[in-house]
C-alpha positions as a printed Julia matrix, in Angstrom:
343×3 Matrix{Float64}:
  22.18  -31.97  113.52
  24.08  -34.64  115.45
  27.89  -34.34  115.48
  29.69  -36.48  112.93
  31.18  -38.77  115.58
  28.68  -40.19  118.05
  29.2   -42.83  120.71
  25.97  -44.34  122.0
  25.34  -47.29  124.28
  24.15  -49.65  121.54
  23.32  -52.39  124.02
  20.8   -50.05  125.67
  19.16  -49.41  122.29
  18.97  -53.17  121.74
  17.35  -53.56  125.16
  14.76  -50.93  124.2
  13.98  -52.76  120.96
  13.71  -56.13  122.71
  11.43  -54.59  125.31
   9.04  -53.32  122.66
   9.96  -49.66  123.16
  10.34  -47.23  120.29
  13.61  -45.4   119.86
  13.57  -41.61  119.94
  14.32  -39.62  116.81
  17.66  -38.61  118.31
  18.61  -42.19  119.15
  17.76  -43.26  115.59
  19.88  -40.47  114.14
  22.79  -41.51  116.34
  22.87  -44.87  114.53
  23.26  -43.28  111.09
  25.73  -40.66  112.27
  27.95  -42.86  114.43
  31.66  -43.19  113.76
  32.97  -46.08  111.66
  34.86  -47.33  114.72
  31.48  -47.95  116.36
  30.17  -50.2   113.58
  31.17  -53.54  115.09
  29.8   -52.77  118.58
  26.6   -51.53  116.9
  26.22  -54.73  114.86
  26.94  -56.86  117.91
  24.05  -55.18  119.75
  21.76  -55.34  116.73
  22.51  -59.06  116.3
  21.02  -59.7   119.74
  17.7   -58.41  118.42
  17.94  -60.28  115.12
  18.84  -63.52  116.92
  16.0   -63.14  119.42
  13.34  -63.05  116.7
  14.95  -65.04  113.87
  17.82  -67.03  115.34
  20.47  -67.67  112.7
  17.98  -68.45  109.95
  18.16  -66.66  106.58
  15.13  -66.39  104.32
  15.85  -66.67  100.6
  13.74  -64.95   97.96
  13.81  -65.05   94.17
  12.41  -62.49   91.7
  11.01  -63.1    88.25
  10.71  -60.0    86.06
   7.25  -60.94   84.81
   6.75  -57.8    82.69
   9.61  -55.55   81.69
   9.71  -51.91   80.62
   6.59  -50.33   79.1
   6.0   -48.31   82.28
   4.32  -44.87   82.12
   5.7   -43.74   85.51
   8.67  -41.36   85.88
  10.5   -42.93   88.86
  14.0   -41.48   88.71
  15.77  -44.63   89.91
  14.12  -47.08   87.5
  15.53  -48.28   84.18
  12.02  -49.34   83.11
  10.37  -45.92   83.52
   9.12  -43.73   80.71
  11.95  -41.23   81.31
  14.71  -43.84   81.2
  16.91  -44.35   78.15
  18.6   -47.43   79.61
  18.69  -50.35   77.14
  16.41  -52.82   78.95
  14.29  -55.61   77.59
  10.66  -54.71   76.99
   7.96  -57.37   76.98
   4.39  -57.9    78.13
   3.39  -60.22   80.98
   4.97  -63.65   80.77
   2.69  -66.62   80.13
   1.67  -69.11   82.8
   4.2   -71.77   81.82
   7.08  -69.32   82.12
   5.86  -68.16   85.54
   5.59  -71.8    86.65
   9.11  -72.49   85.38
  10.31  -69.54   87.46
   8.68  -71.04   90.55
  10.47  -74.33   89.96
  13.75  -72.42   89.62
  13.04  -70.66   92.93
  12.76  -74.06   94.58
  16.01  -75.2    92.93
  17.72  -72.16   94.46
  16.3   -72.99   97.92
  14.22  -69.8    97.91
  11.18  -70.01  100.15
   9.52  -66.97   98.57
   8.87  -66.49   94.86
   8.31  -62.86   93.85
   6.28  -62.15   90.71
   7.13  -58.57   89.73
   5.61  -56.62   86.83
   6.38  -53.11   85.63
   3.59  -50.58   85.17
   1.33  -48.28   87.13
  -1.22  -50.93   88.05
  -2.27  -54.34   86.66
  -4.92  -54.56   83.96
  -7.79  -56.98   84.37
  -6.18  -59.39   81.92
  -2.81  -59.22   83.67
  -4.43  -59.85   87.03
  -6.19  -62.92   85.64
  -2.93  -64.25   84.19
  -1.11  -63.86   87.52
  -4.01  -65.43   89.43
  -4.07  -68.46   87.14
  -0.34  -69.02   87.64
  -0.55  -68.47   91.41
  -3.34  -71.02   91.79
  -1.28  -73.7    90.07
   1.86  -72.86   92.03
  -0.09  -73.05   95.29
  -1.5   -76.43   94.27
   1.84  -77.97   93.31
   4.72  -76.28   95.16
   5.46  -75.38   98.81
   6.37  -71.76   98.03
   5.38  -68.49   99.59
   4.22  -66.23   96.76
   4.78  -62.49   96.73
   3.33  -60.29   94.0
   4.45  -56.79   93.04
   2.22  -55.42   90.3
   1.94  -51.69   91.12
  -0.94  -49.77   92.63
  -3.96  -51.84   93.71
  -7.54  -51.02   94.58
  -9.47  -52.87   97.26
 -11.1   -55.36   94.87
  -7.82  -56.25   93.13
  -6.2   -56.9    96.51
  -9.08  -59.2    97.51
  -8.78  -61.13   94.24
  -5.07  -61.76   94.75
  -5.6   -62.8    98.36
  -8.38  -65.21   97.42
  -6.16  -66.72   94.7
  -3.53  -67.54   97.33
  -0.96  -64.75   97.12
   0.69  -64.66  100.53
   2.42  -61.3   100.33
   2.21  -58.14   98.28
   5.11  -55.74   97.86
   4.65  -52.04   97.32
   7.56  -49.94   98.55
   7.29  -46.43   99.97
  10.71  -45.94   98.33
  11.62  -42.72  100.14
  10.32  -40.32  102.77
   7.16  -38.31  102.28
   8.94  -34.96  102.02
  11.52  -36.31   99.52
   9.04  -38.16   97.35
   8.39  -35.47   94.74
  12.13  -35.33   94.02
  12.01  -38.97   92.92
   8.58  -39.5    91.32
   5.83  -37.13   90.15
   3.38  -39.39   88.29
   1.95  -40.87   91.48
   2.06  -39.88   95.13
   3.43  -41.18   98.41
  -0.16  -41.29   99.66
  -1.17  -43.61   96.8
   1.56  -46.0    97.84
   0.38  -45.91  101.46
  -3.18  -46.57  100.29
  -2.13  -49.65   98.3
  -0.39  -51.09  101.37
  -3.58  -50.5   103.38
  -5.62  -52.36  100.74
  -3.13  -55.22  101.01
  -3.49  -55.35  104.8
  -7.28  -55.31  104.66
  -7.31  -58.15  102.11
  -5.41  -60.45  104.45
  -2.22  -60.57  102.41
   0.99  -59.89  104.26
   2.19  -56.32  103.53
   5.72  -55.89  102.23
   7.06  -52.35  101.92
  10.53  -50.88  101.98
  12.71  -48.28  100.32
  15.75  -47.43   98.25
  18.64  -45.81  100.12
  21.06  -43.49   98.35
  18.66  -41.31   96.36
  19.85  -38.02   97.86
  17.83  -38.29  101.07
  19.12  -36.85  104.35
  19.71  -38.8   107.55
  16.61  -37.17  108.99
  14.54  -38.33  106.02
  15.82  -41.88  106.39
  14.84  -41.88  110.06
  11.43  -40.45  109.16
  10.99  -43.24  106.6
  11.99  -45.95  109.08
   9.4   -44.7   111.56
   6.79  -44.52  108.78
   7.41  -48.2   107.96
   7.03  -49.07  111.64
   3.72  -47.21  111.7
   2.62  -48.89  108.47
   3.27  -52.26  110.15
   4.79  -53.89  107.07
   5.68  -57.52  107.81
   8.65  -57.49  105.44
  10.89  -54.51  104.72
  13.15  -54.7   101.65
  16.13  -52.38  101.98
  17.43  -51.56   98.52
  20.57  -49.55   97.78
  20.47  -47.42   94.66
  22.16  -48.91   91.64
  22.64  -45.71   89.6
  21.87  -47.05   86.14
  23.08  -45.1    83.1
  20.11  -43.59   81.3
  18.08  -42.9    84.45
  17.72  -39.47   86.11
  19.66  -40.72   89.16
  22.55  -42.14   87.13
  25.01  -39.67   88.65
  23.95  -40.13   92.25
  26.84  -42.39   93.24
  26.95  -45.37   95.57
  26.15  -45.82   99.26
  29.37  -46.48  101.21
  29.37  -50.01  102.6
  29.6   -48.97  106.25
  26.71  -46.53  105.83
  24.68  -49.32  104.26
  25.26  -51.47  107.33
  24.22  -48.62  109.63
  21.0   -48.26  107.63
  20.24  -51.96  108.14
  20.99  -51.6   111.85
  18.58  -48.66  112.02
  15.76  -50.75  110.53
  16.39  -53.68  112.85
  16.2   -51.49  115.95
  13.15  -49.51  114.81
  11.28  -52.52  113.4
  12.77  -55.32  115.55
  10.19  -58.04  114.87
  10.02  -57.59  111.1
  11.7   -59.4   108.23
  14.49  -57.07  107.13
  15.5   -58.04  103.6
  18.73  -56.91  101.95
  17.53  -56.32   98.41
  18.65  -54.68   95.16
  22.09  -53.1    95.05
  23.57  -55.05   97.96
  26.37  -56.55   95.89
  27.35  -53.2    94.36
  27.12  -51.12   97.55
  27.99  -53.45  100.44
  30.69  -55.2    98.4
  33.03  -57.25  100.61
  31.03  -56.34  103.74
  27.92  -58.2   102.56
  28.24  -60.94  105.23
  27.98  -58.36  108.01
  24.55  -57.36  106.67
  23.11  -60.63  108.01
  23.86  -59.57  111.57
  21.0   -57.09  111.13
  18.96  -58.49  108.24
  17.45  -61.96  108.09
  16.49  -62.18  104.43
  18.16  -61.78  101.03
  17.4   -62.28   97.33
  19.21  -64.97   95.38
  19.85  -64.56   91.69
  19.22  -61.52   89.52
  17.0   -58.54   90.23
  14.72  -56.89   87.66
  17.18  -55.42   85.16
  20.44  -55.75   87.1
  22.42  -58.9    87.91
  22.85  -60.38   91.37
  25.74  -62.57   92.4
  25.93  -66.31   91.92
  23.63  -68.14   94.32
  26.48  -70.42   95.34
  28.29  -67.38   96.78
  25.23  -66.59   98.91
  25.06  -70.18  100.17
  28.76  -70.03  101.0
  28.34  -66.7   102.8
  25.52  -68.1   104.94
  27.48  -71.26  105.75
  30.67  -69.37  106.61
  28.73  -67.2   109.07
  27.42  -70.29  110.83
  23.88  -69.38  109.75
  21.35  -71.62  107.99
  18.87  -71.27  105.16
  15.25  -71.28  106.31
  13.75  -74.44  104.9
  10.02  -73.75  105.28
   8.9   -70.19  104.52
   5.26  -71.21  105.02
   5.64  -72.42  108.6
   3.31  -70.56  110.91
   1.76  -68.44  108.17
  -1.74  -67.08  108.63
  -3.96  -68.09  105.68
  -3.85  -65.22  103.18
  -7.62  -64.79  102.99
  -7.94  -63.9   106.69
  -8.71  -60.16  106.79
  -6.86  -57.92  109.2
  -8.91  -55.92  111.7
């Protein structure tokens, strides 16, 4: 175990990341276990990497909770799971007009990516058809990048979504392989990896991240970061547990804000070229330090999450402006067509 106070040459780690070199396990641990006094020098070094690949642009994303509750899985963090007693709305997949209205709202909020998220183990044939119909109309009428998150996929389902025009598919690893059974038992870490591989083979852009603060160790977080690098996910959402009353992890507590920033720095240095997205729980856990997150991350959600509220979008716009950053205006620029298979 690293000592609790560690001073590392952060600029050297940034040079390694910019040079395409992988950090060692020990170097990665030093980020998480560094002293609070080292946070600003760490973020300064990490910002060099973020700026090299993404400048001062910030990608905005918006979620629509397209199907709520009714999930047979036992994920300990989720208010929609079968083991949760949290009072959440429960409804089947929204109709096409509601999904289209959500896309228009995403544009109103200046979000370049519209995320259609549905609870459940995997989509039924009918649900897949409903999403595909909405996606086709959105693609024909709005300049939005579309991300879907519908649960486990097989190879054919992934191909159908790619052909319909879905740009990106999200399926998070959520936690490290050796911590996974402590969080979920109704499906496996390997099944999640397999879904991401189906996504990659279909030509959709793979999106996969995790939830910090679920009782994992520093070593497990480092292991997870390296797993995401190996998985080659294009976008990595970093969520911070919102311990919702009625879920098994309700008593877990919050991630301290400075630790949250170190976690984001870890991901930027291990996956330097990737979109690092500050996702669910940022408002609750990062609190007044939220602006500093954008020195490592280059993407955030605007508006509410699935069953928990986000902050007012105007506060996000103000945060970006006050930092001297700018909202990315064209999320589709330079995209590879989604039907192009990966080797």
